[in-house]
Amino acid sequence: MERYQIILAYDGADFVGSQRQASSRTVQGELEKALRRLGWDKRTVYLAGRTDSGTHASGQVAAFDLDWQHSLDDLRNALNANLPADMAVREVKIAAAKFRPRFDATSRRYRYRLFCQGVRDPLRERYA
């Protein structure tokens, strides 16, 4: 059993946030569903931080333990095949056994995008 670190990207428009909630669609909940399809039977996925409802991410770090007998690329591909279209695993690494993204992070970066135009742009409406 290894601990894996992944880099997640997601369009948060249709999520109520990243942290698991019993009756709402969350990033953690969708990731756990995808992992269960790969044989994951653990209780916890560790996230680097929480995002609010509607917040997007291009580099959210998560970690989990999994008994996986294939390559890291195969794990990334298997996760992406089981995740919804508004989520993607960009990278997979083997992590230290006690790695916890929230506590082991050395920095965090946030980017806020504001579009201040006279007429709204429907193609950017969900992203600004």
XYZ file of C-alpha atoms in Angstrom:
128
model
C 0.000 0.000 0.000
C 1.413 3.366 -1.068
C 0.419 6.927 -0.337
C -0.135 8.885 -3.531
C -0.059 12.620 -4.097
C -2.138 14.001 -6.936
C -2.578 17.413 -8.498
C -6.234 18.079 -9.298
C -7.844 20.650 -11.542
C -11.557 21.356 -11.448
C -14.246 23.728 -12.582
C -15.921 24.486 -9.269
C -19.071 26.071 -10.699
C -21.188 22.993 -9.973
C -19.592 22.003 -6.653
C -20.638 23.228 -3.200
C -16.968 23.188 -2.214
C -14.103 20.779 -1.981
C -14.722 19.111 1.384
C -17.006 16.061 1.548
C -20.613 16.801 2.547
C -23.169 14.051 2.991
C -25.876 15.300 0.646
C -24.065 17.688 -1.711
C -21.744 17.370 -4.692
C -18.152 18.082 -3.655
C -14.692 17.653 -5.133
C -13.664 15.238 -2.375
C -16.855 13.227 -2.805
C -16.314 12.812 -6.559
C -12.664 11.867 -6.049
C -13.666 9.252 -3.473
C -16.247 7.777 -5.880
C -13.566 7.453 -8.577
C -11.144 5.854 -6.112
C -13.757 3.325 -4.957
C -14.113 2.183 -8.570
C -10.369 1.419 -8.464
C -10.631 -0.700 -5.312
C -10.020 2.015 -2.714
C -11.687 1.116 0.557
C -10.146 3.686 2.858
C -11.875 6.393 4.771
C -9.870 9.499 4.048
C -8.658 11.562 1.144
C -6.429 14.373 2.383
C -6.778 17.764 0.667
C -4.322 20.657 0.903
C -7.127 23.062 1.667
C -10.795 23.729 1.281
C -12.328 25.676 -1.534
C -15.693 27.381 -1.340
C -18.706 26.807 -3.524
C -18.036 27.845 -7.110
C -14.252 28.082 -6.666
C -12.059 26.611 -9.391
C -8.626 25.043 -8.946
C -5.783 24.262 -11.298
C -3.405 22.734 -8.753
C -5.259 21.380 -5.713
C -3.080 18.811 -3.946
C -4.655 15.660 -2.522
C -3.291 12.446 -1.039
C -4.673 8.982 -0.384
C -3.507 5.437 0.302
C -4.128 2.841 -2.387
C -2.947 -0.646 -3.247
C -2.134 -0.034 -6.941
C -0.065 -2.490 -8.959
C 0.314 -0.459 -12.166
C 2.234 2.626 -13.274
C 1.620 6.182 -12.095
C 0.432 7.096 -15.594
C -2.046 4.221 -15.447
C -3.353 5.524 -12.114
C -3.773 9.035 -13.532
C -5.574 7.657 -16.574
C -7.797 5.372 -14.484
C -8.777 8.216 -12.168
C -9.526 10.530 -15.090
C -11.637 7.831 -16.746
C -13.747 7.654 -13.575
C -13.952 11.352 -12.707
C -16.656 13.658 -14.055
C -15.833 15.985 -16.954
C -15.372 18.993 -14.650
C -12.459 17.357 -12.792
C -9.057 16.056 -13.926
C -5.964 14.609 -12.300
C -3.001 16.401 -13.827
C -0.198 14.562 -12.037
C 0.360 11.545 -9.765
C 3.397 10.909 -7.530
C 4.265 8.475 -4.785
C 4.344 10.428 -1.523
C 5.961 9.832 1.845
C 3.915 7.464 4.006
C 2.800 10.237 6.377
C 2.404 13.012 3.790
C -0.540 15.286 4.573
C -0.995 18.065 1.980
C -2.690 20.470 4.367
C 0.094 20.377 6.937
C 3.075 19.711 4.679
C 2.385 22.572 2.256
C 5.127 25.188 2.192
C 3.054 27.756 0.298
C -0.314 28.386 -1.286
C -1.182 30.630 -4.201
C -4.534 32.144 -5.031
C -5.484 34.031 -8.166
C -8.592 36.175 -8.389
C -9.942 37.125 -11.793
C -12.190 40.123 -12.189
C -13.564 41.183 -15.537
C -14.721 44.781 -15.423
C -16.276 45.394 -18.799
C -19.223 47.507 -19.790
C -20.979 44.453 -21.196
C -20.689 41.034 -19.599
C -18.995 38.254 -21.541
C -21.108 35.069 -21.393
C -18.064 32.940 -22.250
C -16.345 34.125 -19.063
C -19.415 34.335 -16.840
C -18.664 31.125 -14.921
C -14.983 31.937 -14.475
C -14.835 35.478 -13.162
